[in-house]
Short mmCIF file of C-alpha atoms in Angstrom, two decimals:
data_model
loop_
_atom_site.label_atom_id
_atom_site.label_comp_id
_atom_site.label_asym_id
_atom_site.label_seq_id
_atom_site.Cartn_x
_atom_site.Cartn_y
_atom_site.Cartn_z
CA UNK Q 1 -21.20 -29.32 149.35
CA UNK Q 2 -21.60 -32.17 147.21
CA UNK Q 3 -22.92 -30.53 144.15
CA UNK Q 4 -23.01 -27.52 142.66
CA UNK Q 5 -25.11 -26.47 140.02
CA UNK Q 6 -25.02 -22.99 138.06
CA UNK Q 7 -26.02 -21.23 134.94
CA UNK Q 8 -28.87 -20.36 134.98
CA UNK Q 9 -30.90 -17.21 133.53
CA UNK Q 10 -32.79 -15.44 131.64
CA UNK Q 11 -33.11 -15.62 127.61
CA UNK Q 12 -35.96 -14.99 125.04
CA UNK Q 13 -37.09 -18.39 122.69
CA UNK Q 14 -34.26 -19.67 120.12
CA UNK Q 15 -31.86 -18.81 122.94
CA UNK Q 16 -28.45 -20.74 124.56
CA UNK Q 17 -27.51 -21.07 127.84
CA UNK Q 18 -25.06 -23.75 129.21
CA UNK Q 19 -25.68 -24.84 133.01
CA UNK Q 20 -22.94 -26.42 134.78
CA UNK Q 21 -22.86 -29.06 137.58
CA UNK Q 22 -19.73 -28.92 140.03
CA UNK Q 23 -19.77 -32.18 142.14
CA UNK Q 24 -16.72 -33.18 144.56
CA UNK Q 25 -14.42 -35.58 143.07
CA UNK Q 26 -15.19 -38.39 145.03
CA UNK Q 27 -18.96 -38.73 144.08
CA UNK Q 28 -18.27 -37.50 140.45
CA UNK Q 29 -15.79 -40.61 139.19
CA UNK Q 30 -17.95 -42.99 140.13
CA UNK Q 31 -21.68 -41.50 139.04
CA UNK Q 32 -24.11 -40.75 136.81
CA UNK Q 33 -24.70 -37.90 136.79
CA UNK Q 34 -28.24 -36.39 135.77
CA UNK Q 35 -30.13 -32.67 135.04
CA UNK Q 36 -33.92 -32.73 136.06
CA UNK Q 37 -36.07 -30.15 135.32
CA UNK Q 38 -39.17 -28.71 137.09
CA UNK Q 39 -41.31 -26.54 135.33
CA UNK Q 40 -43.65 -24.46 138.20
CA UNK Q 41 -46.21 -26.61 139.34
CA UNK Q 42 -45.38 -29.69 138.39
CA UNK Q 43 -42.96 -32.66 139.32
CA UNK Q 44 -39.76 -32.99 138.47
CA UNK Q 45 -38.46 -34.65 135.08
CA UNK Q 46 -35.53 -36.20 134.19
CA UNK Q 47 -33.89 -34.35 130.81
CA UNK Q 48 -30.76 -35.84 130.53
CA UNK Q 49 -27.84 -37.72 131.79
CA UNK Q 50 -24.19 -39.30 131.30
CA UNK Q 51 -22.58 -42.07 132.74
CA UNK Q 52 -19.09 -42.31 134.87
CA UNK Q 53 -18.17 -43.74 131.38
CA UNK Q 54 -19.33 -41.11 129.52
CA UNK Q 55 -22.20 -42.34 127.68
CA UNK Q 56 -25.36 -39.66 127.21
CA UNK Q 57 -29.09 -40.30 127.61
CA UNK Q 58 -31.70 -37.78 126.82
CA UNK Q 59 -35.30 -37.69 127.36
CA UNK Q 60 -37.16 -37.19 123.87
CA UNK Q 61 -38.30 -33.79 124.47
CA UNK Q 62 -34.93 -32.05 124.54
CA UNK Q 63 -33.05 -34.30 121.54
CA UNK Q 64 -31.19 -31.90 119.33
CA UNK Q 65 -31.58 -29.15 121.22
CA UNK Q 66 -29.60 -30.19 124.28
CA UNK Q 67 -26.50 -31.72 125.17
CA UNK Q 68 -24.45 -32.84 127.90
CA UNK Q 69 -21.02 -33.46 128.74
CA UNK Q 70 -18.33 -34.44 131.26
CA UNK Q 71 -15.26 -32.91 132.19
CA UNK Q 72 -13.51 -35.21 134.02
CA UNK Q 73 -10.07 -32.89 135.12
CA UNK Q 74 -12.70 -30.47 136.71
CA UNK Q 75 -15.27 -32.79 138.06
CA UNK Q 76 -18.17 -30.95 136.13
CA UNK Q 77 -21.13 -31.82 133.95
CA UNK Q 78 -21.88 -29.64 131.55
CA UNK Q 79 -25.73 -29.26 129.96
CA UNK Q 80 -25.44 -27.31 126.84
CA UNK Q 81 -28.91 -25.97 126.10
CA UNK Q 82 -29.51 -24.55 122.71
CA UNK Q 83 -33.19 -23.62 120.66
CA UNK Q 84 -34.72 -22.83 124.35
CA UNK Q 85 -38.63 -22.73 124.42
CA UNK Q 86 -40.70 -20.99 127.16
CA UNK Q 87 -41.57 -24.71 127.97
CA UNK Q 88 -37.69 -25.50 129.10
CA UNK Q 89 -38.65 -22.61 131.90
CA UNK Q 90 -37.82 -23.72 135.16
CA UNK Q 91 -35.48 -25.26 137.49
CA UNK Q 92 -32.42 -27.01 136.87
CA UNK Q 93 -31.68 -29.34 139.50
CA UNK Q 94 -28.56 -31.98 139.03
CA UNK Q 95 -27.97 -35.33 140.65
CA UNK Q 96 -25.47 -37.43 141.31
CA UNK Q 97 -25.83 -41.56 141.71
CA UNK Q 98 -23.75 -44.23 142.36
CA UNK Q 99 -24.24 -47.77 143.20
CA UNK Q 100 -23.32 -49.18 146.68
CA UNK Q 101 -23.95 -52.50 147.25
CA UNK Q 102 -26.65 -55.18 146.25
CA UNK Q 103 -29.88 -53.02 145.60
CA UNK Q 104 -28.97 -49.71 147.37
CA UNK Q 105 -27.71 -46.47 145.35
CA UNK Q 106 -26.22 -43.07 146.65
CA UNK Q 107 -27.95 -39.77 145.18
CA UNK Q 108 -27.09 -36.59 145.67
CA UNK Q 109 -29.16 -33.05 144.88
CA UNK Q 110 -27.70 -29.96 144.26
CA UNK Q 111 -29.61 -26.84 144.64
CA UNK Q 112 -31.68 -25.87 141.54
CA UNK Q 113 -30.92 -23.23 138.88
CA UNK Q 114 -33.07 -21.08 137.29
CA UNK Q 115 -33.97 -20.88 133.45
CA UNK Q 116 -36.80 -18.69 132.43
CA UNK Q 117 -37.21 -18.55 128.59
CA UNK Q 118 -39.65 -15.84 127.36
CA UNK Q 119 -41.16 -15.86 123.72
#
């Protein structure tokens, strides 16, 4: 198993939860890493992302309210996810991407997690 993603649960609006992403070493030094999220019914949506250097990107819809980290000695991205709306409900999917060669990229899925946030 590439990646490995956990965390998931159950919390009422105003909540926490923190979601983490497990990926084998090899894959994880070299990628970005990314959480998507799918909400039921519709596609799914990048939410945020870090670097192999470390360096965060979040789509505008979760700034301030999420965050994510790296820990490197573990080989595991963290997505700290605090003031949860029902809207955040879904699933957590992570991804891992590297570049290859020229134009072509690796990417790895792991299986999804699920967040359900009741108000």
């Amino acid at each position: 198993v590439q990646l490995q993603a956990s965390g998931g649960g159950a919390v009422q609006a105003g909540g926490s939860l923190r979601l983490s992403c497990a990926a084998s070493r090899s894959i994880f030094r070299i990628s970005t890493i990314a959480w998507y999220h799918q909400a039921p019914g519709k596609p799914r949506e990048l939410v945020a992302a870090i670097t192999s250097s470390g360096i965060p990107n979040y789509d505008d819809s979760v700034k301030g309210r999420f965050s994510i980290s790296r820990d490197n000695a573990n080989n595991t991205v963290y997505l700290q996810m605090n003031s949860l709306k029902p809207a955040d409900t879904g699933a957590y999917y992570c991804n891992a991407k590297y570049h290859t060669k020229g134009w072509n990229f690796n990417n790895y899925w792991g299986q999804g997690t699920l967040v359900t946030v009741s108000s």
